[in-house]
Structures are given as C-alpha cells and as structure tokens.
mmCIF file of N, CA and C in Angstrom:
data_model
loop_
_atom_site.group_PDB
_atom_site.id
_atom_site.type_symbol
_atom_site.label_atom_id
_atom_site.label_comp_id
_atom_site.label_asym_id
_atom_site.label_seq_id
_atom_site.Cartn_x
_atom_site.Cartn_y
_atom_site.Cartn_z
ATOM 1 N N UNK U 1 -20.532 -2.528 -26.252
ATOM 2 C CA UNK U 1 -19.389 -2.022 -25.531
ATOM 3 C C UNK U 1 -19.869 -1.043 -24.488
ATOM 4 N N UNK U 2 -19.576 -1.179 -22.950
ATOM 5 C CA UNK U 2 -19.970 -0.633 -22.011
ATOM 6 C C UNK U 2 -19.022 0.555 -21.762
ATOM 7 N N UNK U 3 -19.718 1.677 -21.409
ATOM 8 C CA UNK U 3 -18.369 3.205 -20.905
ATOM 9 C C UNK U 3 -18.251 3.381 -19.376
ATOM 10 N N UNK U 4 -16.855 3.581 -18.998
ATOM 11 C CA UNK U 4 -17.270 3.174 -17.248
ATOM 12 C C UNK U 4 -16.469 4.767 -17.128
ATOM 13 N N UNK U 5 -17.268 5.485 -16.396
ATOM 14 C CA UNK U 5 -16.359 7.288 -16.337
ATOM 15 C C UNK U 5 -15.467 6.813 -15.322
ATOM 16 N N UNK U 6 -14.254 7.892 -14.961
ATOM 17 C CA UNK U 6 -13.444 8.078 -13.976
ATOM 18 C C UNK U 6 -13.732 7.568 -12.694
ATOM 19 N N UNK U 7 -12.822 7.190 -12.384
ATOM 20 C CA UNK U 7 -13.117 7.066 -10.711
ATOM 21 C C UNK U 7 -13.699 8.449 -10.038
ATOM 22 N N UNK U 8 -14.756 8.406 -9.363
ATOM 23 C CA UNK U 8 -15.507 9.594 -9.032
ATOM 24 C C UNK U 8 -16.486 10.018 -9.806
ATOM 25 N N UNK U 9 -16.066 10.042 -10.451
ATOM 26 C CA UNK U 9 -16.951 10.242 -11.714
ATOM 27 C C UNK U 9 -17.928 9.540 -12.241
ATOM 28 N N UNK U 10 -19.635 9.912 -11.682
ATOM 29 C CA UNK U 10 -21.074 9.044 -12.572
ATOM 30 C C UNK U 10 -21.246 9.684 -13.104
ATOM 31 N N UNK U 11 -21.854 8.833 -14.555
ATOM 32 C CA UNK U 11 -22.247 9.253 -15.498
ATOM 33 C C UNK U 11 -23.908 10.102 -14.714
ATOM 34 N N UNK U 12 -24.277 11.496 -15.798
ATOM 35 C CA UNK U 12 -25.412 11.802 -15.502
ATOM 36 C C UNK U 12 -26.545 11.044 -15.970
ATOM 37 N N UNK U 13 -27.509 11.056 -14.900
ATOM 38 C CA UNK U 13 -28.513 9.820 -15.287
ATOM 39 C C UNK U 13 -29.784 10.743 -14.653
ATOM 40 N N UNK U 14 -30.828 10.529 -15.498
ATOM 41 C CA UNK U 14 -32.465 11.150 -15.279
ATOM 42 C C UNK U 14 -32.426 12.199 -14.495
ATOM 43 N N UNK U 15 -32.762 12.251 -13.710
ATOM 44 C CA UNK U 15 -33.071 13.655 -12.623
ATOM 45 C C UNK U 15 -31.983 13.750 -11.664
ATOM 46 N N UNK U 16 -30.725 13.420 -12.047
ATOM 47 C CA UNK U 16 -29.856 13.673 -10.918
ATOM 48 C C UNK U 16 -29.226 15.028 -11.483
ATOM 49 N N UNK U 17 -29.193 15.877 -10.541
ATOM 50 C CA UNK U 17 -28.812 17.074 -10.765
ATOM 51 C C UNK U 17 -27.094 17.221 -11.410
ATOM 52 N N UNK U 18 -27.066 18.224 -12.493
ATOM 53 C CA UNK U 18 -25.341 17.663 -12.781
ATOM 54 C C UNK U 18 -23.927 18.184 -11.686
ATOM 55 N N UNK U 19 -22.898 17.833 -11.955
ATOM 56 C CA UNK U 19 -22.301 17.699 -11.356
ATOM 57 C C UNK U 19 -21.419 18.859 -11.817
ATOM 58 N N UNK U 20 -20.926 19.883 -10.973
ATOM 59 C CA UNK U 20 -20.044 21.159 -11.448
ATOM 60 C C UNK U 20 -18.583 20.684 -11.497
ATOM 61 N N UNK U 21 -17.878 21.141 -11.909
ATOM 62 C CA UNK U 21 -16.005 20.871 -12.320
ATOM 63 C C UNK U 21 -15.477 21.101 -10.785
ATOM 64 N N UNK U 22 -16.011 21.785 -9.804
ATOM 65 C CA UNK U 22 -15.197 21.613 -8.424
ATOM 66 C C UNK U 22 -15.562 20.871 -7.570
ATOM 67 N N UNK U 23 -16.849 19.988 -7.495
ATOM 68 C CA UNK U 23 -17.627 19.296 -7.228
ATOM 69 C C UNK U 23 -16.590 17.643 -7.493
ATOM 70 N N UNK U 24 -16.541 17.715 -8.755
ATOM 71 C CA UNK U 24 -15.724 16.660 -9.826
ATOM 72 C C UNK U 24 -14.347 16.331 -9.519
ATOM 73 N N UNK U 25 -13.567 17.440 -9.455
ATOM 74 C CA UNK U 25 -12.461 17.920 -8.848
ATOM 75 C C UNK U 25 -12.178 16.934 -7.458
ATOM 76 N N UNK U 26 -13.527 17.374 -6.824
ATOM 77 C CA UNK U 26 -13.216 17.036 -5.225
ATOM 78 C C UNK U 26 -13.411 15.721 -5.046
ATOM 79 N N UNK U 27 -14.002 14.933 -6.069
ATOM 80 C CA UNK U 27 -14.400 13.646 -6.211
ATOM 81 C C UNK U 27 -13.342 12.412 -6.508
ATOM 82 N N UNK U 28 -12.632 13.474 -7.711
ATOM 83 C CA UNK U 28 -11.192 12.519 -8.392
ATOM 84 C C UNK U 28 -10.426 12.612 -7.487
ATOM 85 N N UNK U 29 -10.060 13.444 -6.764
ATOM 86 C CA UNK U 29 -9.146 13.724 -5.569
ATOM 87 C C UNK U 29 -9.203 12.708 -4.493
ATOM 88 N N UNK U 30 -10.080 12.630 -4.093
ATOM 89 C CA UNK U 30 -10.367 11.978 -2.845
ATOM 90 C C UNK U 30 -10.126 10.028 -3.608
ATOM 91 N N UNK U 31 -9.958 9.733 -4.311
ATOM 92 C CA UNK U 31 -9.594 8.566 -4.824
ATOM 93 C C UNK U 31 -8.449 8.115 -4.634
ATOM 94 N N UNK U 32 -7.332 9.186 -4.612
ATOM 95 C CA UNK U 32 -6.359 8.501 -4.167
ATOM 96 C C UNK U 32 -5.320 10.249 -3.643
ATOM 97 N N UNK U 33 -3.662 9.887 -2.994
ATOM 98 C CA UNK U 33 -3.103 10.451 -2.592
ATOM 99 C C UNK U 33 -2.448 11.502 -3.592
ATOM 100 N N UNK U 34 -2.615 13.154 -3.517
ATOM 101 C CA UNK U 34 -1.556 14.034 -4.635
ATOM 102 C C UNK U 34 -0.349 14.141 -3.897
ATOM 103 N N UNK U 35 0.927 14.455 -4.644
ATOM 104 C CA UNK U 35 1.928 14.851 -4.353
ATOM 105 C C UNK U 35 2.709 16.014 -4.278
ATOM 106 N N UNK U 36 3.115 16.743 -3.262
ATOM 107 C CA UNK U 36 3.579 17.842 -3.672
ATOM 108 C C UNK U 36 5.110 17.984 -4.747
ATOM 109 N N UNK U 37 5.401 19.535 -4.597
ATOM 110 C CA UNK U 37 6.427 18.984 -5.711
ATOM 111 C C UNK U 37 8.113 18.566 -5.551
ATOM 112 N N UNK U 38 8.159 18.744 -3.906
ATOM 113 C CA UNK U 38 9.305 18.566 -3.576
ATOM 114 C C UNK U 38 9.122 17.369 -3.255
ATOM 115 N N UNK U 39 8.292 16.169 -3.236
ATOM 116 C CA UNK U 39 8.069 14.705 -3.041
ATOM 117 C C UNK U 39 7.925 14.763 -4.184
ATOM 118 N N UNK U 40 7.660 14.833 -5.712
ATOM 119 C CA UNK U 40 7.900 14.803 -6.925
ATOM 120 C C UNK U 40 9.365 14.638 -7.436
ATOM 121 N N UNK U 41 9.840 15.559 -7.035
ATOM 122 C CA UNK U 41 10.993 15.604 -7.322
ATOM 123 C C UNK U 41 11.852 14.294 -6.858
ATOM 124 N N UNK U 42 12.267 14.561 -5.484
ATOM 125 C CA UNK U 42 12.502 13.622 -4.622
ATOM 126 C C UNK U 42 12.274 11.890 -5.111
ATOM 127 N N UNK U 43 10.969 11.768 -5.096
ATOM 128 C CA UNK U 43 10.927 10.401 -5.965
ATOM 129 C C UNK U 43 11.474 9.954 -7.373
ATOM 130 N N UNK U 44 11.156 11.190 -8.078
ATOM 131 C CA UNK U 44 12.032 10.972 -9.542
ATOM 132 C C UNK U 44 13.436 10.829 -9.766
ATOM 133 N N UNK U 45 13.938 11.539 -8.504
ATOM 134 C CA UNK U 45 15.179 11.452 -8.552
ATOM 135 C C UNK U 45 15.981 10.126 -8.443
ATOM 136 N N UNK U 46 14.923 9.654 -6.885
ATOM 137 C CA UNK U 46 15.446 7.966 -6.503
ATOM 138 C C UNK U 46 14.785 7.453 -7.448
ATOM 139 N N UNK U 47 14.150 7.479 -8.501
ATOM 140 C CA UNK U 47 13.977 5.793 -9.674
ATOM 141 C C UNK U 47 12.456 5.968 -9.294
ATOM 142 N N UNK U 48 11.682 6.680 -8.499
ATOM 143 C CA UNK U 48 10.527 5.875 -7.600
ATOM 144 C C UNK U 48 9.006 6.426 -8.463
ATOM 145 N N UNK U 49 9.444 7.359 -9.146
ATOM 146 C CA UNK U 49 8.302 7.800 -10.247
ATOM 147 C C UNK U 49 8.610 8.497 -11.256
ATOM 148 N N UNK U 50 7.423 8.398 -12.072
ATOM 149 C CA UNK U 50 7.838 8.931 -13.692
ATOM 150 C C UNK U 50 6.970 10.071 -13.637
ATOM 151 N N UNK U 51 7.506 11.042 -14.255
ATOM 152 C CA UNK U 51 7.047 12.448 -14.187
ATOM 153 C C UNK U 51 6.561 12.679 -15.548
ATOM 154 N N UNK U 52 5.125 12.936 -15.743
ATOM 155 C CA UNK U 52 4.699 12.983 -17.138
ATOM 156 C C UNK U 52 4.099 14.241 -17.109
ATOM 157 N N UNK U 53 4.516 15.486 -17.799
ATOM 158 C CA UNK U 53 4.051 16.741 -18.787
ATOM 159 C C UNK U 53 3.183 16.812 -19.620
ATOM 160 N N UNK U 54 1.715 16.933 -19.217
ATOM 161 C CA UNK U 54 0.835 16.987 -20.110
ATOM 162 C C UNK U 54 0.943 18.524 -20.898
ATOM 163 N N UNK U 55 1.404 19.522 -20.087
ATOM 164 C CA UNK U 55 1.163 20.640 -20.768
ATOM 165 C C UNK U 55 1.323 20.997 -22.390
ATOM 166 N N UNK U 56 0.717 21.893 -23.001
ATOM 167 C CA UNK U 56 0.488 22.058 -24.560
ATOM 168 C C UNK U 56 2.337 22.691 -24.823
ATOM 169 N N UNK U 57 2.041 22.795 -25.701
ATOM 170 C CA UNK U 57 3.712 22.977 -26.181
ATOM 171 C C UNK U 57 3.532 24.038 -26.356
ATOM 172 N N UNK U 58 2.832 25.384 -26.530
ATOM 173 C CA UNK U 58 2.904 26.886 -25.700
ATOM 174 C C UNK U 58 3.465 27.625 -24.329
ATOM 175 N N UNK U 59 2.532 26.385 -23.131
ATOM 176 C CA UNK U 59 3.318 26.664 -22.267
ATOM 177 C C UNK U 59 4.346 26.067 -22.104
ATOM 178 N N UNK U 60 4.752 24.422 -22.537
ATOM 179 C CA UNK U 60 6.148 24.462 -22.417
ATOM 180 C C UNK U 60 7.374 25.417 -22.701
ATOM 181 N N UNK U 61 6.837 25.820 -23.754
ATOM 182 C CA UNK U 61 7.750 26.857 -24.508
ATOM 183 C C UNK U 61 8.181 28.023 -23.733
ATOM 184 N N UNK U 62 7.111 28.912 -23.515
ATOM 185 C CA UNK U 62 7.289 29.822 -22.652
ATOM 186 C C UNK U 62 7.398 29.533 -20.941
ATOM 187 N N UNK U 63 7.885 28.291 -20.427
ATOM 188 C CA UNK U 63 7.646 28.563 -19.249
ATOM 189 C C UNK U 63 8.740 27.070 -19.256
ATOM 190 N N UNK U 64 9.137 26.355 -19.695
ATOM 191 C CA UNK U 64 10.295 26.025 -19.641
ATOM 192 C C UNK U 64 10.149 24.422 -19.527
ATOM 193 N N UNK U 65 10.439 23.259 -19.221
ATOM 194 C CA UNK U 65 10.734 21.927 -18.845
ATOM 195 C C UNK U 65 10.897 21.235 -17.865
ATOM 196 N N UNK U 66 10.838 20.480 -17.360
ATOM 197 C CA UNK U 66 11.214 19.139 -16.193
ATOM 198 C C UNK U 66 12.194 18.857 -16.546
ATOM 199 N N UNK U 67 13.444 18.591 -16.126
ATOM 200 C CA UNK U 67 14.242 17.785 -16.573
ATOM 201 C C UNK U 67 14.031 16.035 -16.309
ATOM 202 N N UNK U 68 13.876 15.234 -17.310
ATOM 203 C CA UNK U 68 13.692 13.949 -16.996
ATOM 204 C C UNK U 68 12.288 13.728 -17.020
ATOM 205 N N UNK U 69 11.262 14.448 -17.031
ATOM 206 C CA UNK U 69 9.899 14.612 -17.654
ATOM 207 C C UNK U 69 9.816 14.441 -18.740
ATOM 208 N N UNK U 70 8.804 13.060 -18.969
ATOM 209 C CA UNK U 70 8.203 12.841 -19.958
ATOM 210 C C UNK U 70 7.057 13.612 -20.410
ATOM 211 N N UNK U 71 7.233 13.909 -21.925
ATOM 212 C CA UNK U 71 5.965 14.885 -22.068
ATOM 213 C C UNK U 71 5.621 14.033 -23.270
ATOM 214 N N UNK U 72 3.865 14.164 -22.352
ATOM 215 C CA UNK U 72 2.757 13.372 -23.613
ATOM 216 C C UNK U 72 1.702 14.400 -23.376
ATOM 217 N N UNK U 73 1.526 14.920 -24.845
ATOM 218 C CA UNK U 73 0.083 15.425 -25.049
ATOM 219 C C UNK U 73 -0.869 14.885 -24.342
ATOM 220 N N UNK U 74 -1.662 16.089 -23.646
ATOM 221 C CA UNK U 74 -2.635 15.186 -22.915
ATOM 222 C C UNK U 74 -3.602 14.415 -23.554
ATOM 223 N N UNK U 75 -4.112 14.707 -25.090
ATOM 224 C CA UNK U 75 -4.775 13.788 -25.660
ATOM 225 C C UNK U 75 -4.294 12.482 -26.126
ATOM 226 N N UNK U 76 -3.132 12.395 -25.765
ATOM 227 C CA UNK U 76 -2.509 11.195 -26.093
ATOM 228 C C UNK U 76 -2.216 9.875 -24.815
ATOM 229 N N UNK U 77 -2.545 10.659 -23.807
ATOM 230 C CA UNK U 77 -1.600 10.004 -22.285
ATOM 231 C C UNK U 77 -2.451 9.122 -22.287
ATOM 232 N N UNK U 78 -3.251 8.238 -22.558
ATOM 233 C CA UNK U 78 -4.123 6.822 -21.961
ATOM 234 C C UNK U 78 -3.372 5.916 -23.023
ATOM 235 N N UNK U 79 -3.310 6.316 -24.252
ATOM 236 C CA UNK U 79 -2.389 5.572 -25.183
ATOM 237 C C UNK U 79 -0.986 5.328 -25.140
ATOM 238 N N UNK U 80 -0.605 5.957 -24.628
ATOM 239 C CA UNK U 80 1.280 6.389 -24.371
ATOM 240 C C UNK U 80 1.528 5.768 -23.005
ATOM 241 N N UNK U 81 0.387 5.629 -21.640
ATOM 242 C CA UNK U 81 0.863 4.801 -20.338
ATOM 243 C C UNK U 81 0.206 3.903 -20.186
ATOM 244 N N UNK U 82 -0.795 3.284 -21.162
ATOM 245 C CA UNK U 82 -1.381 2.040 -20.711
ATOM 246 C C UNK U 82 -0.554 0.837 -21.236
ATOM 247 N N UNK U 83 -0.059 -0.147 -20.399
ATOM 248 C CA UNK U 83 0.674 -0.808 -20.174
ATOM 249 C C UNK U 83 0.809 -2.153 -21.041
ATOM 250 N N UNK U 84 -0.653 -1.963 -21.739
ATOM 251 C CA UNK U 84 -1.123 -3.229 -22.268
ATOM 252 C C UNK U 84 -1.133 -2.926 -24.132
ATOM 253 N N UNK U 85 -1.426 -1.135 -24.015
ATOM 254 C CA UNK U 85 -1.503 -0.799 -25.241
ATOM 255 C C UNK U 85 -0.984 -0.550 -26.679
ATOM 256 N N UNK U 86 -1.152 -0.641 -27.938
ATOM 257 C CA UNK U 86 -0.057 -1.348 -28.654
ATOM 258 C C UNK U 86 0.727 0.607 -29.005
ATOM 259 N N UNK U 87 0.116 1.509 -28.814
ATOM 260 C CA UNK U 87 0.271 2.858 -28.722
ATOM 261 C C UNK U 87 1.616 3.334 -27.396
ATOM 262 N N UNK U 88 1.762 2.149 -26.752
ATOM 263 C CA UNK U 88 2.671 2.780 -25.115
ATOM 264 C C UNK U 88 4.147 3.237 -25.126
ATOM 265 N N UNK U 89 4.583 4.293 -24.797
ATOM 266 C CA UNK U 89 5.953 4.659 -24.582
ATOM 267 C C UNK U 89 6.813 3.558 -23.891
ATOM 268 N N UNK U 90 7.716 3.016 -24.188
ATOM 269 C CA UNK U 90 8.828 2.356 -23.215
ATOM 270 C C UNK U 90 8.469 2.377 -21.685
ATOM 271 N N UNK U 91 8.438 3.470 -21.220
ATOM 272 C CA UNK U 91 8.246 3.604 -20.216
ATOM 273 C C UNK U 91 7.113 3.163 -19.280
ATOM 274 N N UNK U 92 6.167 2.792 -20.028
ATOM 275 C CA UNK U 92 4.703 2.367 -19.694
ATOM 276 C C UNK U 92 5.100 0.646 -19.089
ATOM 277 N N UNK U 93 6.314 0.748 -18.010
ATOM 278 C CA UNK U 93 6.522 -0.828 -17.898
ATOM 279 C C UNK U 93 5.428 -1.716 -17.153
ATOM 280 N N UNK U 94 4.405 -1.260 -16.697
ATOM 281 C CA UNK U 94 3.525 -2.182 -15.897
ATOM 282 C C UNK U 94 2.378 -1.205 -14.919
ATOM 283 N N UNK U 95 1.264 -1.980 -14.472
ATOM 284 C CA UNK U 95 0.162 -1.226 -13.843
ATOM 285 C C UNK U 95 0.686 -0.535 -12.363
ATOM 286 N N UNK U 96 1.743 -0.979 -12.010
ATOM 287 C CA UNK U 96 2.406 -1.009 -10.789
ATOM 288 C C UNK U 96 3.363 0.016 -10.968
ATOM 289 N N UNK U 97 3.353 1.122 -12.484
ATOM 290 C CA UNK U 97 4.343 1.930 -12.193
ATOM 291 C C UNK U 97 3.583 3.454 -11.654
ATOM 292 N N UNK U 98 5.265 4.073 -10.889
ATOM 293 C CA UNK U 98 3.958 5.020 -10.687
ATOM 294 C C UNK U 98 4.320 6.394 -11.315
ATOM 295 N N UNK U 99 3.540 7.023 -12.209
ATOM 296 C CA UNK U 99 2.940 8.147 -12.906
ATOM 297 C C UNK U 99 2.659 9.428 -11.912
ATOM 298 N N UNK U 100 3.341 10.580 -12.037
ATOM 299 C CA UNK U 100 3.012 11.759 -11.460
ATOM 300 C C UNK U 100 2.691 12.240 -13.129
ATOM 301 N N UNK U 101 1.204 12.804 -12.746
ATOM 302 C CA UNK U 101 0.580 13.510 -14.024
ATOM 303 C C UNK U 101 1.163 15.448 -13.317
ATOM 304 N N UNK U 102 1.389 16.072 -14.610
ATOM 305 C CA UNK U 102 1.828 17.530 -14.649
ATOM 306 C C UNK U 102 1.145 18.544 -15.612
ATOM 307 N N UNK U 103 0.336 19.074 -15.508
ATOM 308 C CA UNK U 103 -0.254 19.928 -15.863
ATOM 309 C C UNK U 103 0.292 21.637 -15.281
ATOM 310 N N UNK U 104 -0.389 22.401 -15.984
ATOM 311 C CA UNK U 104 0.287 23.765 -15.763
ATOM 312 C C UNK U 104 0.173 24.078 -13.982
ATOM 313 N N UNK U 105 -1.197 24.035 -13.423
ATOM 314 C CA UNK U 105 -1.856 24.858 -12.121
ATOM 315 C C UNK U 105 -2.353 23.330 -11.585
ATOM 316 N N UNK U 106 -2.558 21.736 -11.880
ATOM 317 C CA UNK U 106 -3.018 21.162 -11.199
ATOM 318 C C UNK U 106 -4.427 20.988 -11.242
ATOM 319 N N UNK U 107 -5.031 21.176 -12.028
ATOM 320 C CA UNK U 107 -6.522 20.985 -12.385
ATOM 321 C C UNK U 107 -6.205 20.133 -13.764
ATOM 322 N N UNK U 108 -6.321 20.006 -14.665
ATOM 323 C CA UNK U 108 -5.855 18.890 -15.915
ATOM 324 C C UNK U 108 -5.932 17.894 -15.165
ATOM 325 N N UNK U 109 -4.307 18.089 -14.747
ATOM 326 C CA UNK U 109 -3.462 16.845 -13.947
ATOM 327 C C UNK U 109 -4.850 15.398 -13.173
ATOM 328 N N UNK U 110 -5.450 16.173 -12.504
ATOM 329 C CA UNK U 110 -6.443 15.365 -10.915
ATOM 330 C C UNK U 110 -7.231 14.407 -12.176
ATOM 331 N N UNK U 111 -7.898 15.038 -13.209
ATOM 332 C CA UNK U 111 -8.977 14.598 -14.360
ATOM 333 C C UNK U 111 -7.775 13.479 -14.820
ATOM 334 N N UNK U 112 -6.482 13.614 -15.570
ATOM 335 C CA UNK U 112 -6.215 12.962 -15.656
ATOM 336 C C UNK U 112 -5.243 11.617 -15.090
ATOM 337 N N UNK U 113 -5.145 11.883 -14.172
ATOM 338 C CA UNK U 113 -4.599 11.446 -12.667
ATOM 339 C C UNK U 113 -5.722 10.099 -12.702
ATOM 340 N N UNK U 114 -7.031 10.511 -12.578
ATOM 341 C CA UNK U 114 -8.134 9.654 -12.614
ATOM 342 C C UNK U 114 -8.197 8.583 -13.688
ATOM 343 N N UNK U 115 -8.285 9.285 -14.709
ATOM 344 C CA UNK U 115 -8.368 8.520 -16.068
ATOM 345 C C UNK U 115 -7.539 7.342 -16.242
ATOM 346 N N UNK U 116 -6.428 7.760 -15.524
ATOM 347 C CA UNK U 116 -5.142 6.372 -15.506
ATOM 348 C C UNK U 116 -5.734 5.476 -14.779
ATOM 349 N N UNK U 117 -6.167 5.751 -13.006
ATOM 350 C CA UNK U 117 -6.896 4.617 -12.588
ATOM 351 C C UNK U 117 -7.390 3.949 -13.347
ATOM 352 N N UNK U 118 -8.494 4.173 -14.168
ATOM 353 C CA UNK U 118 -9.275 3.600 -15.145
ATOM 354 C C UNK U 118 -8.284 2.579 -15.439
ATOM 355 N N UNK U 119 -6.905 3.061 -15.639
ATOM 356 C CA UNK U 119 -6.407 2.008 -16.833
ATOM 357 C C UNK U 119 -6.129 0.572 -15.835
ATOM 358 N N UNK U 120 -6.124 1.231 -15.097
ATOM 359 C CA UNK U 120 -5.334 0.202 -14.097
ATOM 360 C C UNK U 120 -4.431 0.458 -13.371
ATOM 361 N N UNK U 121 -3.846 1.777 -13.439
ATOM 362 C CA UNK U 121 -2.363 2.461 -13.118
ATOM 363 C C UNK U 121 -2.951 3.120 -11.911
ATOM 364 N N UNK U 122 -3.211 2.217 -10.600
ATOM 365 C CA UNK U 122 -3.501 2.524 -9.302
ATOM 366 C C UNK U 122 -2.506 3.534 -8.338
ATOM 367 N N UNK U 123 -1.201 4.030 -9.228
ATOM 368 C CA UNK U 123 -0.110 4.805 -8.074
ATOM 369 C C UNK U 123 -0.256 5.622 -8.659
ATOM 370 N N UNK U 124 -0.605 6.176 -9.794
ATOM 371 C CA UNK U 124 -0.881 7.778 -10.625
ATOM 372 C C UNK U 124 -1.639 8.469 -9.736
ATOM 373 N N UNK U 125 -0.735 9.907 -9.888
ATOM 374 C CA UNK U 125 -1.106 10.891 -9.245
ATOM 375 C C UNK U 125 -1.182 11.911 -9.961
ATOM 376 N N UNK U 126 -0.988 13.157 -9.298
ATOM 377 C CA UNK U 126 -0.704 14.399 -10.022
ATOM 378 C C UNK U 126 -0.089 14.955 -8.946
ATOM 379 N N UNK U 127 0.338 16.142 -9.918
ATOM 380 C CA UNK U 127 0.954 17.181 -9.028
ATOM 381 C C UNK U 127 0.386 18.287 -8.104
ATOM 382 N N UNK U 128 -0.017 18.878 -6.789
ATOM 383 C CA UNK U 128 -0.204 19.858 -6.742
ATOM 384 C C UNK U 128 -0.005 20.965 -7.248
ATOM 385 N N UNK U 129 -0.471 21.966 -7.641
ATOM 386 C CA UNK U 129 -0.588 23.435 -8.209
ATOM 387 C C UNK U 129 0.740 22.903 -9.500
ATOM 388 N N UNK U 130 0.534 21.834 -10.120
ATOM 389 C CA UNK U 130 1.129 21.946 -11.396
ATOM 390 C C UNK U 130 2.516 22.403 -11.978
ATOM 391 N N UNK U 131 2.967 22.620 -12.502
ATOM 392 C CA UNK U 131 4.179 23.301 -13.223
ATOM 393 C C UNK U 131 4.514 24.334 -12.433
ATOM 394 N N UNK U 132 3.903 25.196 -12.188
ATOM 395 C CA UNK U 132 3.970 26.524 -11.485
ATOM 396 C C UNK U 132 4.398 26.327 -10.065
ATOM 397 N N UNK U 133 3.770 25.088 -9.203
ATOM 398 C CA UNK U 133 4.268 25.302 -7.994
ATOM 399 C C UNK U 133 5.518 24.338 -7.992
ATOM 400 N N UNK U 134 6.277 23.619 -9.143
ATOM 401 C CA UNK U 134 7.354 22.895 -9.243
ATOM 402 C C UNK U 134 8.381 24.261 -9.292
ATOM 403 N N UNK U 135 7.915 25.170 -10.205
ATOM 404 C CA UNK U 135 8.843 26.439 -10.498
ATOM 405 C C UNK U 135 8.610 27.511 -9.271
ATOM 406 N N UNK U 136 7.708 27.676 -8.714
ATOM 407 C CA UNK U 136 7.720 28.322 -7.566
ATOM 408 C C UNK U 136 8.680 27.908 -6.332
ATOM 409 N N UNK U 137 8.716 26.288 -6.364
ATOM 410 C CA UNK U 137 9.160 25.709 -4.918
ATOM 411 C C UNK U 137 11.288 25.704 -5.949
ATOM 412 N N UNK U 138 11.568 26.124 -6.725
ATOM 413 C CA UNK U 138 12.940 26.426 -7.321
ATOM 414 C C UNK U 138 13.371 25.057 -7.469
ATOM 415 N N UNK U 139 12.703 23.929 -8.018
ATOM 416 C CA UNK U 139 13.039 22.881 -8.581
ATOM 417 C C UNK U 139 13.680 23.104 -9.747
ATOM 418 N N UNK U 140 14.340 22.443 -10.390
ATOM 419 C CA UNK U 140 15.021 22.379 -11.477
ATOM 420 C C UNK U 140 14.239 22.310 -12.730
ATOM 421 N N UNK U 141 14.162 23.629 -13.615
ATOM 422 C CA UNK U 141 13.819 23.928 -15.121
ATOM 423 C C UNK U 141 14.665 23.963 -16.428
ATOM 424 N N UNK U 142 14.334 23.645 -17.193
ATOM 425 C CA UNK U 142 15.161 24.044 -17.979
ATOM 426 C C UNK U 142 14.391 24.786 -19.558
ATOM 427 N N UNK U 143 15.218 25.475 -20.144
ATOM 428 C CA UNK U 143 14.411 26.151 -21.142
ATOM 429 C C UNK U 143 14.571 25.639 -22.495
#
C-alpha cells in the first residue's frame, strides 16, 4: 500500500532539507482558491457550499457556532466527506461538492482544505482567518 502526502506536500526524502509549517502553508495554498468569509457566507446561503467546523468543542463552546455549519472533528473529516466512504455524513453527496473547511484562525483549515483534494473533493477550500474573521466580519453566530 502506497502513501501519497497532500497536495503540496513531499514526503521528506535523503538530503532534502525539511520543510517548515509556513513554507507548507504556502504550498497547500497555492493549490487551489481560499474564500473569504463574506463569500462563505454568501455561497452557503444560495445552496452553493457546505460549511464544515472543524474546531474542538472548547472553542465552539466558548466562542459560539455557524449557523447551518456542519461540525466534524477534525480527526474525523476525511471519513465524514469522502464521498465513497462507508464512514460519510449525508451530506458527503459527491466529489463535485463544494466544502468550505473552518477552523478557529485559518491555519488547520489550508492542511485540511488539502487533505480533501487528496480525496478527490477538488472545490474544498477553507476559510480565511477562520472562525474569528467570520465573527469579526458580524456574520451570523450563534451560542
């Protein structure tokens, strides 16, 4: 069984020097388009994407909800949106859907933004600056 890393993402091999987390960052990024959060919104609203909450259930707690956000543990999200998998939420209708990943600040999110490519889920994104800049820009929370 072969391991294929993230889009952006090579595996370290012999003398190649390693690769730092902003380095990595800048790598998953450039793979495909992020969204801000008022085009987040905006799309979720028209039908046009699914808004998935990786955050831990601490900060949900203290810092409040998406309305209409799906929340999957992030150790769970390759099982819960892969389309094919016998683990998938309802919602996981096809490779063609498209996934805004949500993390607190937007760093999670890009790593796993990537990881979906992997699956096949070519319109997954993430959010810019995460939860915080959804609640900064006075999108709709709930507690």
């Amino acid at each position: 069984m072969g391991s294929e890393a993230p889009a952006g993402i090579e595996a370290h091999a012999g003398s190649e020097a390693p690769v730092g987390i902003d380095e990595l960052l800048e790598r998953v990024r450039s793979g495909y388009a992020r969204i801000e959060a008022a085009d987040a919104h905006a799309s979720a609203q028209a039908g046009e994407a699914l808004l998935v909450d990786i955050r831990y259930a601490a900060l949900r707690e203290r810092d409040g909800l998406i309305p209409g956000a799906l929340v999957v543990e992030r150790n769970e999200l390759e099982w819960r949106l892969d389309p094919q998998g016998s683990h998938r939420v309802p919602e996981a209708t096809g490779h063609d859907l498209r996934v805004v990943v949500i993390c607190n600040e937007g760093y999670a999110s890009s790593l796993a933004a990537a990881s979906l490519h992997q699956l096949g889920l070519r319109r997954a994104t993430d959010l810019v600056g995460g939860f915080q800049a959804w609640r900064a820009a006075g999108l709709p929370v709930t507690r």
